[in-house]
PDB file of C-alpha atoms in Angstrom:
ATOM      1  CA  MET A 243      13.647  23.355  -7.730  1.00 54.00           C
ATOM      2  CA  ILE A 244      14.908  23.100  -4.135  1.00 56.00           C
ATOM      3  CA  THR A 245      11.560  23.671  -3.255  1.00 61.00           C
ATOM      4  CA  VAL A 246      10.056  21.146  -5.328  1.00 59.00           C
ATOM      5  CA  VAL A 247      12.250  18.875  -4.144  1.00 69.00           C
ATOM      6  CA  ARG A 248      11.971  19.259  -0.143  1.00 72.00           C
ATOM      7  CA  ILE A 249       7.819  19.159  -1.047  1.00 68.00           C
ATOM      8  CA  LEU A 250       7.988  16.125  -3.300  1.00 70.00           C
ATOM      9  CA  ALA A 251      11.108  14.594  -0.311  1.00 75.00           C
ATOM     10  CA  ARG A 252       7.927  14.699   2.199  1.00 76.00           C
ATOM     11  CA  ARG A 253       4.848  13.553  -0.551  1.00 73.00           C
ATOM     12  CA  VAL A 254       7.125  10.374  -0.862  1.00 75.00           C
ATOM     13  CA  ALA A 255       8.031  10.127   2.576  1.00 77.00           C
ATOM     14  CA  LEU A 256       4.332  10.394   3.892  1.00 77.00           C
ATOM     15  CA  LEU A 257       3.727   7.148   1.410  1.00 78.00           C
ATOM     16  CA  VAL A 258       5.173   4.717   4.109  1.00 79.00           C
ATOM     17  CA  PRO A 259       2.909   4.677   6.730  1.00 83.00           C
ATOM     18  CA  LEU A 260      -0.086   4.742   3.947  1.00 81.00           C
ATOM     19  CA  MET A 261       1.355   2.269   2.369  1.00 81.00           C
ATOM     20  CA  LEU A 262       2.061   0.603   6.003  1.00 82.00           C
ATOM     21  CA  GLY A 263      -1.802   0.925   6.595  1.00 83.00           C
ATOM     22  CA  ILE A 264      -2.793  -0.273   3.757  1.00 82.00           C
ATOM     23  CA  VAL A 265      -0.884  -3.378   3.435  1.00 83.00           C
ATOM     24  CA  LEU A 266      -1.753  -4.021   7.369  1.00 83.00           C
ATOM     25  CA  PHE A 267      -5.427  -3.523   6.351  1.00 82.00           C
ATOM     26  CA  VAL A 268      -5.812  -6.192   3.757  1.00 80.00           C
ATOM     27  CA  PHE A 269      -3.555  -8.549   5.983  1.00 77.00           C
ATOM     28  CA  LEU A 270      -6.327  -8.058   8.363  1.00 79.00           C
ATOM     29  CA  VAL A 271      -9.229  -8.603   6.423  1.00 76.00           C
ATOM     30  CA  MET A 272      -7.567 -11.827   4.410  1.00 72.00           C
ATOM     31  CA  ARG A 273      -6.558 -13.411   8.083  1.00 73.00           C
ATOM     32  CA  PHE A 274     -10.026 -12.935   9.115  1.00 70.00           C
ATOM     33  CA  SER A 275     -11.895 -14.028   6.813  1.00 68.00           C
ATOM     34  CA  ASP A 276     -13.465 -17.298   6.243  1.00 66.00           C
ATOM     35  CA  VAL A 277     -11.408 -18.742   3.484  1.00 66.00           C
ATOM     36  CA  ASP A 278      -8.777 -20.798   4.922  1.00 65.00           C
ATOM     37  CA  PRO A 279      -5.019 -20.402   3.083  1.00 70.00           C
ATOM     38  CA  ALA A 280      -4.300 -24.497   4.161  1.00 68.00           C
ATOM     39  CA  SER A 281      -8.030 -25.724   2.962  1.00 67.00           C
ATOM     40  CA  ALA A 282      -7.702 -23.283  -0.142  1.00 67.00           C
ATOM     41  CA  PHE A 283      -4.192 -24.928  -0.823  1.00 70.00           C
ATOM     42  CA  PHE A 284      -5.151 -28.305  -0.739  1.00 68.00           C
ATOM     43  CA  GLN A 285      -9.220 -28.049  -1.967  1.00 68.00           C
ATOM     44  CA  GLY A 286     -10.277 -31.050  -3.416  1.00 62.00           C
ATOM     45  CA  ALA A 287      -7.870 -33.133  -2.361  1.00 68.00           C
ATOM     46  CA  ASN A 288      -9.332 -34.480   1.234  1.00 72.00           C
ATOM     47  CA  PRO A 289      -6.090 -34.079   3.470  1.00 72.00           C
ATOM     48  CA  THR A 290      -5.749 -35.283   6.343  1.00 71.00           C
ATOM     49  CA  ALA A 291      -5.126 -33.332   9.685  1.00 75.00           C
ATOM     50  CA  GLN A 292      -0.988 -33.396   9.611  1.00 75.00           C
ATOM     51  CA  GLN A 293      -1.755 -32.652   5.952  1.00 72.00           C
ATOM     52  CA  LEU A 294      -2.855 -29.064   7.208  1.00 72.00           C
ATOM     53  CA  HIS A 295      -1.038 -28.894  10.017  1.00 75.00           C
ATOM     54  CA  ASP A 296       1.879 -28.905   8.761  1.00 75.00           C
ATOM     55  CA  PHE A 297       0.891 -26.674   5.579  1.00 72.00           C
ATOM     56  CA  ARG A 298       0.660 -24.662   8.630  1.00 74.00           C
ATOM     57  CA  GLU A 299       3.509 -25.044  10.564  1.00 74.00           C
ATOM     58  CA  GLU A 300       5.691 -24.626   7.054  1.00 71.00           C
ATOM     59  CA  ASN A 301       4.302 -21.082   5.662  1.00 68.00           C
ATOM     60  CA  GLY A 302       3.937 -19.641   9.287  1.00 69.00           C
ATOM     61  CA  LEU A 303       0.382 -19.636   9.750  1.00 69.00           C
ATOM     62  CA  LEU A 304       0.446 -20.521  13.359  1.00 69.00           C
ATOM     63  CA  ASP A 305       3.621 -17.676  14.207  1.00 73.00           C
ATOM     64  CA  PRO A 306       1.644 -15.160  16.564  1.00 78.00           C
ATOM     65  CA  PHE A 307      -0.363 -12.098  14.780  1.00 75.00           C
ATOM     66  CA  PRO A 308       2.345  -9.912  14.187  1.00 81.00           C
ATOM     67  CA  VAL A 309       5.773 -12.397  13.281  1.00 82.00           C
ATOM     68  CA  ARG A 310       3.593 -12.964  10.486  1.00 80.00           C
ATOM     69  CA  TYR A 311       2.833  -9.627   9.698  1.00 81.00           C
ATOM     70  CA  VAL A 312       6.369  -8.512   9.498  1.00 83.00           C
ATOM     71  CA  THR A 313       6.960 -11.745   7.413  1.00 83.00           C
ATOM     72  CA  PHE A 314       4.548 -10.189   4.923  1.00 80.00           C
ATOM     73  CA  ILE A 315       5.920  -7.316   4.661  1.00 84.00           C
ATOM     74  CA  GLY A 316       9.379  -8.197   4.864  1.00 84.00           C
ATOM     75  CA  ASP A 317       8.078 -11.595   1.742  1.00 80.00           C
ATOM     76  CA  LEU A 318       6.058  -8.299  -0.218  1.00 83.00           C
ATOM     77  CA  LEU A 319       9.810  -6.062  -0.071  1.00 83.00           C
ATOM     78  CA  HIS A 320      11.664  -9.147  -1.840  1.00 82.00           C
ATOM     79  CA  GLY A 321       8.259  -9.218  -4.740  1.00 81.00           C
ATOM     80  CA  ASP A 322       6.476 -12.446  -3.236  1.00 80.00           C
ATOM     81  CA  MET A 323       3.352 -12.535  -3.015  1.00 81.00           C
ATOM     82  CA  GLY A 324       2.432 -16.300  -2.195  1.00 79.00           C
ATOM     83  CA  ILE A 325       1.313 -19.023  -4.186  1.00 79.00           C
ATOM     84  CA  SER A 326      -1.580 -19.407  -5.729  1.00 79.00           C
ATOM     85  CA  ALA A 327      -4.076 -22.614  -4.293  1.00 71.00           C
ATOM     86  CA  LEU A 328      -5.223 -22.943  -7.846  1.00 71.00           C
ATOM     87  CA  THR A 329      -2.729 -22.679 -10.319  1.00 76.00           C
ATOM     88  CA  ARG A 330       0.342 -23.095  -7.087  1.00 76.00           C
ATOM     89  CA  ALA A 331       1.981 -20.751  -9.185  1.00 81.00           C
ATOM     90  CA  PRO A 332       3.475 -17.271  -7.503  1.00 85.00           C
ATOM     91  CA  VAL A 333       0.888 -15.226  -7.207  1.00 85.00           C
ATOM     92  CA  VAL A 334       3.694 -12.098  -8.781  1.00 88.00           C
ATOM     93  CA  ASP A 335       3.691 -13.997 -12.341  1.00 88.00           C
ATOM     94  CA  GLN A 336       0.227 -13.900 -12.673  1.00 88.00           C
ATOM     95  CA  VAL A 337      -0.724 -10.313 -10.937  1.00 88.00           C
ATOM     96  CA  MET A 338       2.611  -9.058 -13.336  1.00 89.00           C
ATOM     97  CA  THR A 339       0.566 -11.017 -16.842  1.00 87.00           C
ATOM     98  CA  ALA A 340      -2.803  -9.764 -15.592  1.00 88.00           C
ATOM     99  CA  LEU A 341      -1.833  -5.878 -15.025  1.00 87.00           C
ATOM    100  CA  PRO A 342      -0.844  -4.551 -18.141  1.00 88.00           C
ATOM    101  CA  LEU A 343      -3.970  -5.341 -19.801  1.00 89.00           C
ATOM    102  CA  THR A 344      -5.617  -3.331 -17.056  1.00 87.00           C
ATOM    103  CA  LEU A 345      -2.920  -0.334 -17.506  1.00 87.00           C
ATOM    104  CA  GLN A 346      -4.139  -0.368 -20.613  1.00 88.00           C
ATOM    105  CA  LEU A 347      -7.694  -0.659 -20.173  1.00 88.00           C
ATOM    106  CA  THR A 348      -7.232   2.592 -17.061  1.00 86.00           C
ATOM    107  CA  PHE A 349      -5.384   5.115 -18.956  1.00 86.00           C
ATOM    108  CA  LEU A 350      -7.027   4.871 -22.137  1.00 89.00           C
ATOM    109  CA  GLY A 351      -9.981   5.478 -20.615  1.00 88.00           C
ATOM    110  CA  LEU A 352      -8.369   7.866 -18.141  1.00 86.00           C
ATOM    111  CA  GLY A 353      -7.702   9.848 -21.999  1.00 89.00           C
ATOM    112  CA  ILE A 354     -10.643   9.322 -23.478  1.00 91.00           C
ATOM    113  CA  ALA A 355     -12.039  11.068 -19.741  1.00 89.00           C
ATOM    114  CA  VAL A 356     -10.216  13.563 -20.129  1.00 88.00           C
ATOM    115  CA  VAL A 357     -10.475  15.173 -23.374  1.00 91.00           C
ATOM    116  CA  LEU A 358     -14.174  14.714 -23.296  1.00 91.00           C
ATOM    117  CA  SER A 359     -14.354  16.538 -20.316  1.00 89.00           C
ATOM    118  CA  LEU A 360     -12.341  19.333 -21.714  1.00 88.00           C
ATOM    119  CA  LEU A 361     -14.559  19.817 -24.568  1.00 88.00           C
ATOM    120  CA  GLY A 362     -17.434  19.703 -22.904  1.00 89.00           C
ATOM    121  CA  GLY A 363     -16.834  22.086 -20.306  1.00 87.00           C
ATOM    122  CA  VAL A 364     -15.172  24.691 -21.934  1.00 86.00           C
ATOM    123  CA  THR A 365     -17.472  24.467 -25.024  1.00 88.00           C
ATOM    124  CA  ALA A 366     -20.308  24.170 -22.083  1.00 87.00           C
ATOM    125  CA  ALA A 367     -18.923  27.519 -20.045  1.00 85.00           C
ATOM    126  CA  ILE A 368     -17.983  29.855 -23.735  1.00 83.00           C
ATOM    127  CA  TYR A 369     -21.926  29.429 -24.346  1.00 85.00           C
ATOM    128  CA  ARG A 370     -22.654  29.688 -21.056  1.00 85.00           C
ATOM    129  CA  ASP A 371     -26.830  29.724 -20.522  1.00 83.00           C
ATOM    130  CA  ARG A 372     -27.771  28.760 -24.087  1.00 88.00           C
ATOM    131  CA  LEU A 373     -27.978  25.599 -26.019  1.00 89.00           C
ATOM    132  CA  PRO A 374     -24.996  23.916 -26.130  1.00 87.00           C
ATOM    133  CA  ASP A 375     -24.556  24.489 -22.322  1.00 87.00           C
ATOM    134  CA  GLN A 376     -28.077  23.140 -21.679  1.00 89.00           C
ATOM    135  CA  ILE A 377     -27.378  20.269 -24.272  1.00 91.00           C
ATOM    136  CA  ILE A 378     -23.508  18.855 -22.203  1.00 89.00           C
ATOM    137  CA  ARG A 379     -25.755  19.476 -19.153  1.00 88.00           C
ATOM    138  CA  VAL A 380     -27.845  17.076 -19.638  1.00 90.00           C
ATOM    139  CA  VAL A 381     -25.612  14.376 -21.096  1.00 89.00           C
ATOM    140  CA  SER A 382     -23.228  15.608 -18.106  1.00 87.00           C
ATOM    141  CA  LEU A 383     -26.196  14.321 -15.708  1.00 86.00           C
ATOM    142  CA  THR A 384     -26.994  11.121 -17.818  1.00 86.00           C
ATOM    143  CA  GLY A 385     -23.738  10.312 -17.623  1.00 84.00           C
ATOM    144  CA  VAL A 386     -23.464  10.881 -14.229  1.00 81.00           C
ATOM    145  CA  ALA A 387     -26.275   8.752 -13.393  1.00 82.00           C
ATOM    146  CA  ALA A 388     -25.488   6.253 -15.555  1.00 81.00           C
ATOM    147  CA  PRO A 389     -23.395   3.194 -14.492  1.00 80.00           C
ATOM    148  CA  GLY A 390     -20.561   1.758 -15.991  1.00 79.00           C
ATOM    149  CA  PHE A 391     -21.675  -1.588 -16.580  1.00 80.00           C
ATOM    150  CA  TRP A 392     -24.911  -0.994 -17.983  1.00 83.00           C
ATOM    151  CA  LEU A 393     -23.229   1.316 -20.449  1.00 86.00           C
ATOM    152  CA  ALA A 394     -20.916  -1.284 -21.200  1.00 87.00           C
ATOM    153  CA  LEU A 395     -23.725  -4.174 -21.640  1.00 87.00           C
ATOM    154  CA  LEU A 396     -25.645  -1.012 -23.862  1.00 88.00           C
ATOM    155  CA  MET A 397     -23.048  -1.008 -26.242  1.00 89.00           C
ATOM    156  CA  ILE A 398     -22.244  -4.558 -26.356  1.00 89.00           C
ATOM    157  CA  GLN A 399     -25.801  -4.391 -27.340  1.00 87.00           C
ATOM    158  CA  TYR A 400     -26.464  -1.875 -30.143  1.00 88.00           C
ATOM    159  CA  LEU A 401     -22.609  -1.352 -31.518  1.00 89.00           C
ATOM    160  CA  ALA A 402     -21.544  -4.675 -31.476  1.00 88.00           C
ATOM    161  CA  VAL A 403     -24.171  -6.336 -31.432  1.00 87.00           C
ATOM    162  CA  ASP A 404     -26.682  -4.695 -33.733  1.00 86.00           C
ATOM    163  CA  LEU A 405     -24.095  -3.731 -35.490  1.00 85.00           C
ATOM    164  CA  GLY A 406     -20.936  -5.614 -35.310  1.00 84.00           C
ATOM    165  CA  TRP A 407     -18.382  -2.785 -35.527  1.00 87.00           C
ATOM    166  CA  PHE A 408     -16.767  -3.837 -32.677  1.00 88.00           C
ATOM    167  CA  PRO A 409     -16.067  -7.539 -31.109  1.00 87.00           C
ATOM    168  CA  THR A 410     -18.324  -8.476 -28.152  1.00 85.00           C
ATOM    169  CA  GLY A 411     -15.276  -9.061 -25.827  1.00 83.00           C
ATOM    170  CA  GLY A 412     -11.823 -10.855 -25.767  1.00 83.00           C
ATOM    171  CA  TYR A 413      -8.692  -9.801 -25.959  1.00 85.00           C
ATOM    172  CA  ILE A 414      -5.257  -8.720 -28.812  1.00 85.00           C
ATOM    173  CA  ASN A 415      -2.315  -7.744 -27.493  1.00 84.00           C
ATOM    174  CA  PRO A 416      -1.100  -4.537 -29.909  1.00 85.00           C
ATOM    175  CA  ALA A 417       1.554  -6.813 -30.594  1.00 83.00           C
ATOM    176  CA  ASP A 418      -0.167  -9.006 -32.996  1.00 84.00           C
ATOM    177  CA  SER A 419      -2.745  -6.086 -33.911  1.00 85.00           C
ATOM    178  CA  PHE A 420      -2.990  -2.702 -32.707  1.00 88.00           C
ATOM    179  CA  THR A 421      -6.111  -2.091 -35.155  1.00 88.00           C
ATOM    180  CA  GLY A 422      -7.175  -5.298 -33.635  1.00 87.00           C
ATOM    181  CA  TRP A 423      -6.539  -4.016 -29.424  1.00 89.00           C
ATOM    182  CA  LEU A 424      -7.680  -1.139 -30.621  1.00 89.00           C
ATOM    183  CA  LYS A 425     -11.673  -2.614 -31.939  1.00 88.00           C
ATOM    184  CA  THR A 426     -11.211  -4.782 -28.569  1.00 89.00           C
ATOM    185  CA  MET A 427     -10.265  -1.656 -26.495  1.00 89.00           C
ATOM    186  CA  THR A 428     -12.556   0.609 -27.573  1.00 90.00           C
ATOM    187  CA  LEU A 429     -15.748  -0.637 -25.949  1.00 91.00           C
ATOM    188  CA  PRO A 430     -14.510  -0.810 -22.138  1.00 91.00           C
ATOM    189  CA  ALA A 431     -12.562   2.193 -22.439  1.00 90.00           C
ATOM    190  CA  PHE A 432     -15.348   4.389 -23.636  1.00 91.00           C
ATOM    191  CA  ALA A 433     -17.546   1.503 -20.856  1.00 89.00           C
ATOM    192  CA  LEU A 434     -15.239   2.747 -18.079  1.00 87.00           C
ATOM    193  CA  SER A 435     -15.010   6.648 -18.741  1.00 87.00           C
ATOM    194  CA  LEU A 436     -17.592   7.868 -19.891  1.00 88.00           C
ATOM    195  CA  PRO A 437     -19.481   8.848 -16.668  1.00 87.00           C
ATOM    196  CA  VAL A 438     -15.795   9.925 -14.893  1.00 86.00           C
ATOM    197  CA  ALA A 439     -16.102  12.188 -17.968  1.00 89.00           C
ATOM    198  CA  ALA A 440     -19.876  13.555 -17.271  1.00 89.00           C
ATOM    199  CA  GLN A 441     -18.599  13.904 -13.521  1.00 86.00           C
ATOM    200  CA  LEU A 442     -15.151  16.015 -14.822  1.00 88.00           C
ATOM    201  CA  THR A 443     -16.552  17.975 -17.818  1.00 89.00           C
ATOM    202  CA  ARG A 444     -19.426  19.808 -14.953  1.00 87.00           C
ATOM    203  CA  ILE A 445     -16.496  20.396 -12.872  1.00 87.00           C
ATOM    204  CA  VAL A 446     -14.357  21.956 -15.452  1.00 86.00           C
ATOM    205  CA  ARG A 447     -17.533  23.900 -16.704  1.00 88.00           C
ATOM    206  CA  THR A 448     -17.410  25.312 -12.965  1.00 86.00           C
ATOM    207  CA  ALA A 449     -13.969  26.129 -12.478  1.00 83.00           C
ATOM    208  CA  VAL A 450     -13.643  27.731 -15.870  1.00 82.00           C
ATOM    209  CA  VAL A 451     -17.610  29.666 -15.641  1.00 83.00           C
ATOM    210  CA  GLU A 452     -15.416  31.414 -12.488  1.00 80.00           C
ATOM    211  CA  GLU A 453     -12.481  31.957 -14.206  1.00 78.00           C
ATOM    212  CA  LEU A 454     -14.029  33.903 -17.161  1.00 76.00           C
ATOM    213  CA  ASP A 455     -16.069  36.315 -14.575  1.00 76.00           C
ATOM    214  CA  LYS A 456     -12.578  37.830 -13.201  1.00 78.00           C
ATOM    215  CA  ASP A 457     -11.250  40.774 -13.965  1.00 75.00           C
ATOM    216  CA  TYR A 458      -7.962  40.006 -15.751  1.00 77.00           C
ATOM    217  CA  VAL A 459      -9.781  38.448 -18.496  1.00 71.00           C
ATOM    218  CA  ARG A 460     -12.442  41.645 -19.385  1.00 72.00           C
ATOM    219  CA  THR A 461      -9.494  43.057 -18.951  1.00 76.00           C
ATOM    220  CA  ALA A 462      -6.518  40.700 -21.361  1.00 72.00           C
ATOM    221  CA  ILE A 463      -9.967  40.490 -24.475  1.00 72.00           C
ATOM    222  CA  GLY A 464     -11.234  44.189 -23.920  1.00 72.00           C
ATOM    223  CA  SER A 465      -6.783  45.159 -25.093  1.00 73.00           C
ATOM    224  CA  GLY A 466      -7.314  43.219 -28.508  1.00 71.00           C
ATOM    225  CA  LEU A 467      -6.802  40.144 -27.640  1.00 69.00           C
ATOM    226  CA  PRO A 468      -8.252  36.876 -29.266  1.00 70.00           C
ATOM    227  CA  PRO A 469     -10.522  35.298 -27.143  1.00 69.00           C
ATOM    228  CA  ARG A 470      -9.293  31.630 -28.101  1.00 71.00           C
ATOM    229  CA  VAL A 471      -5.623  33.128 -27.341  1.00 69.00           C
ATOM    230  CA  VAL A 472      -7.119  34.739 -23.638  1.00 71.00           C
ATOM    231  CA  VAL A 473      -8.956  30.943 -22.832  1.00 72.00           C
ATOM    232  CA  GLY A 474      -6.017  28.860 -24.379  1.00 68.00           C
ATOM    233  CA  ARG A 475      -3.193  30.518 -22.619  1.00 68.00           C
ATOM    234  CA  ASN A 476      -4.641  31.888 -18.736  1.00 70.00           C
ATOM    235  CA  VAL A 477      -7.999  30.477 -17.951  1.00 74.00           C
ATOM    236  CA  LEU A 478      -7.259  27.118 -18.755  1.00 73.00           C
ATOM    237  CA  ARG A 479      -4.066  26.698 -16.714  1.00 72.00           C
ATOM    238  CA  ASN A 480      -5.328  28.369 -13.910  1.00 72.00           C
ATOM    239  CA  ALA A 481      -9.129  26.765 -13.811  1.00 74.00           C
ATOM    240  CA  LEU A 482      -8.162  23.214 -14.605  1.00 75.00           C
ATOM    241  CA  LEU A 483      -5.986  23.121 -10.675  1.00 72.00           C
ATOM    242  CA  ASN A 484     -10.276  21.720  -9.095  1.00 72.00           C
ATOM    243  CA  PRO A 485     -10.345  19.365 -11.803  1.00 77.00           C
ATOM    244  CA  LEU A 486      -6.927  18.100 -11.557  1.00 72.00           C
ATOM    245  CA  THR A 487      -7.521  17.570  -7.464  1.00 70.00           C
ATOM    246  CA  VAL A 488     -10.346  15.475  -8.883  1.00 75.00           C
ATOM    247  CA  LEU A 489      -9.085  13.318 -11.624  1.00 75.00           C
ATOM    248  CA  GLY A 490      -6.571  12.157  -8.862  1.00 69.00           C
ATOM    249  CA  LEU A 491      -9.538  10.517  -6.987  1.00 70.00           C
ATOM    250  CA  ARG A 492     -11.527   9.809 -10.397  1.00 75.00           C
ATOM    251  CA  VAL A 493      -8.641   7.263 -11.273  1.00 75.00           C
ATOM    252  CA  GLY A 494      -9.647   5.259  -8.382  1.00 71.00           C
ATOM    253  CA  TYR A 495     -12.845   4.943  -9.491  1.00 72.00           C
ATOM    254  CA  LEU A 496     -11.089   3.570 -13.454  1.00 78.00           C
ATOM    255  CA  LEU A 497      -9.129   0.960 -11.407  1.00 74.00           C
ATOM    256  CA  GLY A 498     -11.700  -0.457  -9.820  1.00 72.00           C
ATOM    257  CA  GLY A 499     -14.614  -0.365 -12.358  1.00 75.00           C
ATOM    258  CA  ALA A 500     -11.535  -2.179 -14.311  1.00 77.00           C
ATOM    259  CA  VAL A 501     -12.301  -5.355 -12.289  1.00 76.00           C
ATOM    260  CA  VAL A 502     -16.451  -5.128 -13.631  1.00 81.00           C
ATOM    261  CA  ILE A 503     -16.280  -4.006 -17.393  1.00 87.00           C
ATOM    262  CA  GLU A 504     -13.305  -6.637 -17.583  1.00 85.00           C
ATOM    263  CA  THR A 505     -15.247  -9.237 -16.522  1.00 83.00           C
ATOM    264  CA  ILE A 506     -18.077  -8.357 -19.061  1.00 87.00           C
ATOM    265  CA  PHE A 507     -15.643  -7.288 -22.254  1.00 87.00           C
ATOM    266  CA  SER A 508     -14.029 -11.244 -20.803  1.00 84.00           C
ATOM    267  CA  LEU A 509     -10.377  -9.736 -20.734  1.00 86.00           C
ATOM    268  CA  PRO A 510      -8.004 -11.078 -19.105  1.00 87.00           C
ATOM    269  CA  GLY A 511      -6.854  -8.724 -16.392  1.00 86.00           C
ATOM    270  CA  MET A 512      -6.964  -7.828 -12.951  1.00 86.00           C
ATOM    271  CA  GLY A 513     -10.501  -7.076 -12.194  1.00 82.00           C
ATOM    272  CA  LYS A 514     -10.586 -11.072 -14.170  1.00 82.00           C
ATOM    273  CA  LEU A 515      -8.402 -12.350 -12.299  1.00 85.00           C
ATOM    274  CA  MET A 516      -9.562 -11.554  -8.902  1.00 83.00           C
ATOM    275  CA  ILE A 517     -13.097 -12.898 -10.475  1.00 83.00           C
ATOM    276  CA  ASP A 518     -11.637 -16.037 -10.973  1.00 82.00           C
ATOM    277  CA  ALA A 519     -10.098 -16.078  -7.196  1.00 81.00           C
ATOM    278  CA  VAL A 520     -13.070 -15.528  -5.242  1.00 79.00           C
ATOM    279  CA  LYS A 521     -14.975 -17.702  -6.861  1.00 77.00           C
ATOM    280  CA  ASN A 522     -11.263 -20.085  -6.667  1.00 75.00           C
ATOM    281  CA  GLY A 523     -11.168 -19.312  -2.979  1.00 72.00           C
ATOM    282  CA  ASP A 524      -7.594 -18.233  -4.483  1.00 76.00           C
ATOM    283  CA  PRO A 525      -6.531 -16.093  -1.289  1.00 79.00           C
ATOM    284  CA  ALA A 526      -2.751 -15.041  -1.710  1.00 81.00           C
ATOM    285  CA  VAL A 527      -4.243 -14.333  -5.152  1.00 85.00           C
ATOM    286  CA  VAL A 528      -7.158 -12.238  -4.342  1.00 84.00           C
ATOM    287  CA  GLN A 529      -4.876 -10.085  -1.346  1.00 83.00           C
ATOM    288  CA  GLY A 530      -2.459 -10.031  -4.666  1.00 86.00           C
ATOM    289  CA  VAL A 531      -4.584  -7.610  -6.607  1.00 86.00           C
ATOM    290  CA  VAL A 532      -5.935  -5.813  -4.132  1.00 84.00           C
ATOM    291  CA  LEU A 533      -2.469  -5.041  -2.554  1.00 86.00           C
ATOM    292  CA  THR A 534      -1.320  -3.618  -6.420  1.00 86.00           C
ATOM    293  CA  THR A 535      -4.389  -2.314  -7.278  1.00 83.00           C
ATOM    294  CA  ALA A 536      -4.050  -0.169  -3.689  1.00 82.00           C
ATOM    295  CA  THR A 537      -0.962   0.747  -4.777  1.00 83.00           C
ATOM    296  CA  GLY A 538      -1.359   2.262  -7.709  1.00 80.00           C
ATOM    297  CA  PHE A 539      -4.020   4.267  -6.552  1.00 79.00           C
ATOM    298  CA  VAL A 540      -1.413   5.769  -4.513  1.00 80.00           C
ATOM    299  CA  VAL A 541       1.503   6.397  -6.740  1.00 81.00           C
ATOM    300  CA  VAL A 542      -0.951   7.853  -8.751  1.00 77.00           C
ATOM    301  CA  ASN A 543      -2.345  10.207  -6.916  1.00 74.00           C
ATOM    302  CA  LEU A 544       1.461  11.101  -5.826  1.00 77.00           C
ATOM    303  CA  VAL A 545       1.985  12.379  -9.829  1.00 77.00           C
ATOM    304  CA  ILE A 546      -1.308  14.345  -9.418  1.00 73.00           C
ATOM    305  CA  ASP A 547       0.451  15.636  -6.955  1.00 72.00           C
ATOM    306  CA  ILE A 548       3.441  16.640  -8.763  1.00 74.00           C
ATOM    307  CA  LEU A 549       1.492  17.473 -11.332  1.00 72.00           C
ATOM    308  CA  TYR A 550       0.201  20.293  -9.213  1.00 68.00           C
ATOM    309  CA  LEU A 551       2.301  21.252  -7.752  1.00 69.00           C
ATOM    310  CA  LEU A 552       3.878  22.008 -11.710  1.00 68.00           C
ATOM    311  CA  VAL A 553       0.924  23.771 -12.811  1.00 63.00           C
ATOM    312  CA  ASN A 554       0.522  26.182  -9.366  1.00 60.00           C
ATOM    313  CA  PRO A 555       3.296  28.032  -8.089  1.00 57.00           C
ATOM    314  CA  ARG A 556       1.250  29.412  -5.378  1.00 57.00           C
ATOM    315  CA  LEU A 557       1.478  26.055  -3.783  1.00 54.00           C
ATOM    316  CA  ARG A 558       4.738  25.735  -4.149  1.00 50.00           C
ATOM    317  CA  GLU A 559       5.581  29.460  -2.594  1.00 52.00           C
ATOM    318  CA  ALA A 560       2.857  28.753   0.561  1.00 49.00           C
ATOM    319  CA  THR A 561       4.452  24.819   1.252  1.00 49.00           C
TER     320      THR A 561
END
């Protein structure tokens, strides 16, 4: 237990310079962009040069770069992401309103990807080089090649427009109607998750095949244990280490892909918030969305590291 706590403390300590680097990168990109925060704040109001100067001075835009960066870090630590140039509302309020929907979509898609990849990968490994394996290979290769936005458009056309099984877009809060929420989230979640599920299926298949070829599996089955018990109790536990690592990286894809999927299905999440901010020239909102998404990616990978430690005792002993 002490070893695990020490390893986790080391992982958490590494997050500090990582997050500072992410904040610095976003800060630099936004400061060297063509969008002027002062002009964006007064957009459509024809401000005078004095008004622009007063705004920059009041908000520290005329301070030296290091001072602005330290001030920016301090504001973030106090939960201040700035003020939206469009709505004049705190950016953190807009982010916290949109974030729950994006998390719902991301983790629903993640759950679908995990279930589909486990079913497909284990089935393909058990029926290695036979018809089920060949069918799953073709389907997974097709899924890897198919972009999520293309799948989303196909689903809208055939499942929503032609068959009418699902709505073409919009969002219903689960507190108002769980069935309505499920209908509005099913197509976006599947469109987001299928490319990830296809890639993970191939990785799970390879890992399970390698594990099935080991001596302990043949010994266990030869001693009379049912194959399903050996696969479920031993093979999967050892085979899922590599897929678990890849899964952490794929969560970043899911968070990024949600931007496009939310736009296609008119979901009021982080993606739509960012697209609207880019179109309307609202740099503070763009900055807030990017920082929140990057932070989410880092936190999820920390969780994956923890899971990796839990399922791999050898890693704890070697660290």
